[in-house]
PDB file of C-alpha atoms in Angstrom:
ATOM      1  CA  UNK Y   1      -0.999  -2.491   6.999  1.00 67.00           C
ATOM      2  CA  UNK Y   2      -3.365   0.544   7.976  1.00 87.00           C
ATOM      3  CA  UNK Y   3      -6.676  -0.018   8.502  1.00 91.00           C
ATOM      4  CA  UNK Y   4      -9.697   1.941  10.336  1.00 91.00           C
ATOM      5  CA  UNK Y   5     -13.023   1.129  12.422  1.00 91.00           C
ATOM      6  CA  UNK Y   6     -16.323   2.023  10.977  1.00 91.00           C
ATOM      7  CA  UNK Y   7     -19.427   1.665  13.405  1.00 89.00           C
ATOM      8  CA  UNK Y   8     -22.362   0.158  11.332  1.00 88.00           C
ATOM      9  CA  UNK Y   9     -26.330   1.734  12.434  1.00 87.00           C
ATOM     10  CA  UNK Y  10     -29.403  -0.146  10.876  1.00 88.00           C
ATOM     11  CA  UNK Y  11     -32.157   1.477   9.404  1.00 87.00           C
ATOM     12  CA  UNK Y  12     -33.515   2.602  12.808  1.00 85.00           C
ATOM     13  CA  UNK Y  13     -29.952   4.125  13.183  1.00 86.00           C
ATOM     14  CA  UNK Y  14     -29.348   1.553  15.928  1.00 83.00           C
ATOM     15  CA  UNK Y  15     -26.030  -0.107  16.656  1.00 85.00           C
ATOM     16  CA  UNK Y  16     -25.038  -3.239  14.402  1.00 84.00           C
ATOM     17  CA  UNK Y  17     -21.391  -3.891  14.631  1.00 85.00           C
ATOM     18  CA  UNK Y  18     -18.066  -2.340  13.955  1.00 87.00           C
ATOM     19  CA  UNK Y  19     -16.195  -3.548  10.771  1.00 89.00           C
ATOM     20  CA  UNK Y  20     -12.370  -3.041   9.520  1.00 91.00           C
ATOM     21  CA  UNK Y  21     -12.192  -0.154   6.378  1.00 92.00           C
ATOM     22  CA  UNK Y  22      -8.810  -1.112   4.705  1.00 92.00           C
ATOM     23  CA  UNK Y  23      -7.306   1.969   2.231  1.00 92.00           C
ATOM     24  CA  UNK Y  24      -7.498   2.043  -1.509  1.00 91.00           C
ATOM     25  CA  UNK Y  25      -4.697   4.083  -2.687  1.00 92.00           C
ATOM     26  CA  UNK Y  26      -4.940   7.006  -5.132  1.00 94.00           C
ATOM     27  CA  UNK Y  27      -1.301   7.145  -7.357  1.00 94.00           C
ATOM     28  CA  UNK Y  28       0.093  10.854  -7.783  1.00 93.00           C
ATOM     29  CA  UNK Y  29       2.429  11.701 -10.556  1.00 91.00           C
ATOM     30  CA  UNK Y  30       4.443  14.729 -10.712  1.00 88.00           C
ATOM     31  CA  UNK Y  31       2.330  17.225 -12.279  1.00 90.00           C
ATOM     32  CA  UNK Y  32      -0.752  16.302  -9.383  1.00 90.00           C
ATOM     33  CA  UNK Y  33      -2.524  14.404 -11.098  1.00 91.00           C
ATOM     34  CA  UNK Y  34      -3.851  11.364  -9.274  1.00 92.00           C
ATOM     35  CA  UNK Y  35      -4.674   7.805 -10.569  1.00 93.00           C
ATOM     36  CA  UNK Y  36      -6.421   4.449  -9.363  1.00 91.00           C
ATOM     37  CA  UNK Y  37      -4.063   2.341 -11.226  1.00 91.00           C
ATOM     38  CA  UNK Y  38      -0.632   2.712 -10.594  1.00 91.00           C
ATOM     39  CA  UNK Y  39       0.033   1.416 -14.127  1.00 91.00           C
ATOM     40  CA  UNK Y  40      -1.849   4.450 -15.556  1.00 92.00           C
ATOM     41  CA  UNK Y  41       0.061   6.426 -13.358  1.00 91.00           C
ATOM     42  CA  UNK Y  42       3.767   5.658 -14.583  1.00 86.00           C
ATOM     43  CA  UNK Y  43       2.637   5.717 -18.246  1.00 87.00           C
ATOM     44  CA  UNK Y  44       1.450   8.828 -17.659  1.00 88.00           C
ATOM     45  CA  UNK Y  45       4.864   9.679 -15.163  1.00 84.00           C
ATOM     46  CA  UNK Y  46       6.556   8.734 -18.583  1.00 79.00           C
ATOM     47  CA  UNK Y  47       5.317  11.451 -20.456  1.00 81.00           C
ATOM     48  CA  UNK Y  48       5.625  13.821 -18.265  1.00 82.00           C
ATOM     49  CA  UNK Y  49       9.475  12.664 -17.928  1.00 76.00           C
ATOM     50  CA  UNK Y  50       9.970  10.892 -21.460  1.00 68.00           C
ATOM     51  CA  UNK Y  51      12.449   7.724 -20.755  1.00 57.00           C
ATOM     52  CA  UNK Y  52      15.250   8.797 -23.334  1.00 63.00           C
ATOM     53  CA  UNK Y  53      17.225  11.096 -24.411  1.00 63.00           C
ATOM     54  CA  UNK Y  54      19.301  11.146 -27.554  1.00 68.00           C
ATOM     55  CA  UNK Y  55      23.084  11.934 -26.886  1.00 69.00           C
ATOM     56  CA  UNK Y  56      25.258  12.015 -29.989  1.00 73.00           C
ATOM     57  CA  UNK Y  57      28.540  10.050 -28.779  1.00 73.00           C
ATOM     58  CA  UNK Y  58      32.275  11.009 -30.409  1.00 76.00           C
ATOM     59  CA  UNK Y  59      34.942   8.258 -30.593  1.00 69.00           C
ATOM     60  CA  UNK Y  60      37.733   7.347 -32.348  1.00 68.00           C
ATOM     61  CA  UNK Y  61      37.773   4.373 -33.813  1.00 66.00           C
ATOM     62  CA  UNK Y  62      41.182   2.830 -33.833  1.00 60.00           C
ATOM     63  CA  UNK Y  63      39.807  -0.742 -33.921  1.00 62.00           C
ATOM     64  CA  UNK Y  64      41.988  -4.077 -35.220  1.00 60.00           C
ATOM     65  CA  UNK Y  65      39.890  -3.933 -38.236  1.00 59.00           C
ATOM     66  CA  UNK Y  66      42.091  -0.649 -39.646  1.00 60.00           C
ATOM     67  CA  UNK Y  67      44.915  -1.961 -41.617  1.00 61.00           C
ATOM     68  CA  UNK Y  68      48.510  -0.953 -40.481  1.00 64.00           C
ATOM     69  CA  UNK Y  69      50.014   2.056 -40.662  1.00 58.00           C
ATOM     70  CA  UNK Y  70      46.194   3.991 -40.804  1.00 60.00           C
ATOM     71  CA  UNK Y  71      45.091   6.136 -38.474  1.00 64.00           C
ATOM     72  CA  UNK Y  72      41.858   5.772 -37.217  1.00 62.00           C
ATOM     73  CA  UNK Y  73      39.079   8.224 -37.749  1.00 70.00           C
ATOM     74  CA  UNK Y  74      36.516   9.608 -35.592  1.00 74.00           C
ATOM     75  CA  UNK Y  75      32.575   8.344 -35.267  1.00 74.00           C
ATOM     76  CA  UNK Y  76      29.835  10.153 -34.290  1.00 78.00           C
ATOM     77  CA  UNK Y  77      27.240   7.750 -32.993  1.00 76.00           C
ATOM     78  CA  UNK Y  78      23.631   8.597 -31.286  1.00 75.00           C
ATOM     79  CA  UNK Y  79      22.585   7.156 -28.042  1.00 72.00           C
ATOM     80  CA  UNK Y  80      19.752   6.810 -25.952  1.00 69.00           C
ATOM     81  CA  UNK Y  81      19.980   7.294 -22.461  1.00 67.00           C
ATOM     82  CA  UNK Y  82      17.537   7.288 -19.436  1.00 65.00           C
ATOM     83  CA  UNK Y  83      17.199  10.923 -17.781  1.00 64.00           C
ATOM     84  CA  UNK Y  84      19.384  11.156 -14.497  1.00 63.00           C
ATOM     85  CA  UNK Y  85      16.244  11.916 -12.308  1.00 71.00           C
ATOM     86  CA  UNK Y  86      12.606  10.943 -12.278  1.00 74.00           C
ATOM     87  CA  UNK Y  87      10.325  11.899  -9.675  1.00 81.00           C
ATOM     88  CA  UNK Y  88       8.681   8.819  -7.660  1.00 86.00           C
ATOM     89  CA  UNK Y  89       4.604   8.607  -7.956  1.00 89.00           C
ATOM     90  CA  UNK Y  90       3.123   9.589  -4.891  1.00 91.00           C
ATOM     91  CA  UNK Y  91       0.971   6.814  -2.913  1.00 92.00           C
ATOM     92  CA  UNK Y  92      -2.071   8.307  -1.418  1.00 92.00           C
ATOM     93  CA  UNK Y  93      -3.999   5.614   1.420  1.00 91.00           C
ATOM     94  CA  UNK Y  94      -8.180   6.661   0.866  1.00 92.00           C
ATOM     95  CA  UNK Y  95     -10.600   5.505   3.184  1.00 92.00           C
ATOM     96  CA  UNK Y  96     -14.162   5.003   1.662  1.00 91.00           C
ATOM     97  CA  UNK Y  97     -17.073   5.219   4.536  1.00 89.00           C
ATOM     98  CA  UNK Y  98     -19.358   2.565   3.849  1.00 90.00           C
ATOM     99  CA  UNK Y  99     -23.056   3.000   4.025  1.00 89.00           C
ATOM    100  CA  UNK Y 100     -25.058   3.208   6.981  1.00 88.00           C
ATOM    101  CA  UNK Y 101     -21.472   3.937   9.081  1.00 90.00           C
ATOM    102  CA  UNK Y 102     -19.416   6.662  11.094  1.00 90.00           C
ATOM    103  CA  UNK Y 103     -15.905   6.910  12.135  1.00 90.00           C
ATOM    104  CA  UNK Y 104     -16.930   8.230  15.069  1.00 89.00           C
ATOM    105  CA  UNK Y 105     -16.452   5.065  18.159  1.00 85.00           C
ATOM    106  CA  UNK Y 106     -19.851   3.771  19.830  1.00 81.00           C
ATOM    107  CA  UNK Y 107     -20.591   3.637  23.217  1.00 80.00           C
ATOM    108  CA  UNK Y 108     -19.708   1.331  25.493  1.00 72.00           C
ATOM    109  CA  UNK Y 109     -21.391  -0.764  25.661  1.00 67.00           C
ATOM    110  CA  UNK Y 110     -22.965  -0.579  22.378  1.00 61.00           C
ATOM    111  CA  UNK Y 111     -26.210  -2.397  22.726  1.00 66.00           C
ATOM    112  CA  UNK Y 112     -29.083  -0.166  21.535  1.00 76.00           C
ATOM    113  CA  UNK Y 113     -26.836   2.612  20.776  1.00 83.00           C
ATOM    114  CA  UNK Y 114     -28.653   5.426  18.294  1.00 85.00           C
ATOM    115  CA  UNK Y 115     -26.838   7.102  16.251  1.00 87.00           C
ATOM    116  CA  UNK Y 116     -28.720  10.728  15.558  1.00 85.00           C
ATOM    117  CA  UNK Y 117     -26.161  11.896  12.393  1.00 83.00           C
ATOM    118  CA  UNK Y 118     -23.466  13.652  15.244  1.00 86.00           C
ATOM    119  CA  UNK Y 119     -23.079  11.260  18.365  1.00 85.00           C
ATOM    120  CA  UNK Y 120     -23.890   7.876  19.650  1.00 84.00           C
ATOM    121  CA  UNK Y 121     -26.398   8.232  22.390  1.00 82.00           C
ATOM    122  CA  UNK Y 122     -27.091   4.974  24.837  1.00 76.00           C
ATOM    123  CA  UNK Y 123     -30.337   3.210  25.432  1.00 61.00           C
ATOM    124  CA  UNK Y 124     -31.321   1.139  28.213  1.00 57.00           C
ATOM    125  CA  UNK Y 125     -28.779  -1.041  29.790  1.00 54.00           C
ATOM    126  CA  UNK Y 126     -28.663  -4.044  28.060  1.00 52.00           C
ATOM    127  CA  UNK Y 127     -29.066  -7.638  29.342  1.00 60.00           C
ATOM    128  CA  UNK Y 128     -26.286  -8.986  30.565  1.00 59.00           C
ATOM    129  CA  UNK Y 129     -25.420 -11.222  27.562  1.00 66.00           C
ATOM    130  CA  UNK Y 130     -21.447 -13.001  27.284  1.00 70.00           C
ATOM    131  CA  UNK Y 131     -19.718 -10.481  25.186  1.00 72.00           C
ATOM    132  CA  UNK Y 132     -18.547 -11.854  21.573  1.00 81.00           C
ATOM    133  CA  UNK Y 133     -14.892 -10.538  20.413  1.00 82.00           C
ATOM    134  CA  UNK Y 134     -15.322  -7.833  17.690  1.00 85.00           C
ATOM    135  CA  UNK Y 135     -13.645  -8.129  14.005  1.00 85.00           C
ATOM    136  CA  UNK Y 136     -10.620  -5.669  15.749  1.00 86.00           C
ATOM    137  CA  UNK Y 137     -10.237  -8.381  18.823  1.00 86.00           C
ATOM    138  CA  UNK Y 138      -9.974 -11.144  16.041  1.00 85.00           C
ATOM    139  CA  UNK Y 139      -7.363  -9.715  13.952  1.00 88.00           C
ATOM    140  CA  UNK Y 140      -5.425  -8.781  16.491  1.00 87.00           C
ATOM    141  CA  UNK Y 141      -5.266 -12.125  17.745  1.00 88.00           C
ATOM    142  CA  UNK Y 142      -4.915 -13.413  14.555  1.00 90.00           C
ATOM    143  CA  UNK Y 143      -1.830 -10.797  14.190  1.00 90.00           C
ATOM    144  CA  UNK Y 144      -0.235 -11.844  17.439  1.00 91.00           C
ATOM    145  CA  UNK Y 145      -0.593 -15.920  16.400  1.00 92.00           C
ATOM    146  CA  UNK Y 146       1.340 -15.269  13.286  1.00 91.00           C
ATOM    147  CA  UNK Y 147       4.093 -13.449  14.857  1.00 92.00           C
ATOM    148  CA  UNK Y 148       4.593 -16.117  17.436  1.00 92.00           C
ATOM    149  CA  UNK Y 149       4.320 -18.544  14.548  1.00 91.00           C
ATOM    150  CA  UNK Y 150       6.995 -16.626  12.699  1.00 91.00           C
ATOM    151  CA  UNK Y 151       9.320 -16.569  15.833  1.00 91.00           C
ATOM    152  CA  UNK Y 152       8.372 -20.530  16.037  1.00 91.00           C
ATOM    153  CA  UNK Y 153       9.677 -21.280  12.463  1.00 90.00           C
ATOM    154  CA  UNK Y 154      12.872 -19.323  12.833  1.00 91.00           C
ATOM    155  CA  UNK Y 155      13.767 -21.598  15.822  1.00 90.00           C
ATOM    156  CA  UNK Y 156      13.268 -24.342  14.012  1.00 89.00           C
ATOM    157  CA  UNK Y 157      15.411 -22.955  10.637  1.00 89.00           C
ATOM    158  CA  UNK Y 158      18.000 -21.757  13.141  1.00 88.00           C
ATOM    159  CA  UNK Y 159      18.289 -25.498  14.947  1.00 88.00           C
ATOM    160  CA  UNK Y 160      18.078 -26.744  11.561  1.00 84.00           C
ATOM    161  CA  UNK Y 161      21.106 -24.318  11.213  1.00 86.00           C
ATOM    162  CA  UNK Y 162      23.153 -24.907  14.080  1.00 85.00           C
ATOM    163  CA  UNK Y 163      22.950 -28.986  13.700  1.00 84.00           C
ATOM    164  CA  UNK Y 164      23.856 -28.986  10.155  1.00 80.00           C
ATOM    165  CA  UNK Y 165      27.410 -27.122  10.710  1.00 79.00           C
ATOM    166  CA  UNK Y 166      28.021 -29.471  13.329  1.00 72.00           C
TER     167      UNK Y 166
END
């Protein structure tokens, strides 16, 4: 899953925090049009590329029901089939800014960092103050415990497994 770091100012356009942006996605059919809901999207993907087409079918119909000795005679029936290629929708990842934030990184360290619309300019050194993990640090942690939880469960499955055929 993408993501990307905003840097949030206050109203005195000082340093706050840094946040996670996740995407909203923007759904593009065939003829460039683009949609917030993907379910808009196909319907509109369907007319654009209609689902059927009639196809009118020849046989001959020599069935059991034909009594002995009659030849059979040939149908024309009508068919609808789906169209042999349809263009996939597009999938467009949109990043929204929020208010009072920039893309661009703060300083390090941040304390009393100004933001003046095109940089990040440092104030006085700050105290010297533990440091708390940012939202980033924390979901990357949290990332790293659920892949080591994932490899923990598939040892277990797999000894589950291996005892079971014995």
């Amino acid at each position: 899953m993408s993501f990307q770091i905003a840097y949030e100012y206050d109203e005195n356009k000082i340093f706050v925090r840094d946040s996670i942006v996740f995407p909203s996605y923007r759904y593009i059919t065939d003829d460039g049009k683009e949609f917030d809901d993907v379910s808009e999207a196909h319907e509109h993907q369907r007319v654009l590329f209609p689902l059927r087409e009639a196809i009118d079918l020849e046989y001959l119909n020599d069935s059991e029901k034909i009594k002995e000795g009659v030849e059979g005679e040939i149908k024309t029936d009508m068919i609808l089939v789906e169209p042999a290629v349809m263009p996939e929708i597009l999938t467009k990842e949109v990043f929204i800014l929020p208010v009072n934030c920039t893309w661009t990184a703060a300083p390090n360290p941040a304390n009393e960092a100004v933001w003046n619309g095109k940089k990040w300019t440092n104030g006085e050194m700050p105290e010297m103050t533990p440091p708390e993990p940012s939202q980033t640090d924390l979901l990357e942690i949290e990332l790293e415990q659920a892949k080591q939880d994932n490899v923990e469960l598939r040892e277990i499955v797999l000894d589950f497994i291996t005892e079971s055929l014995e």
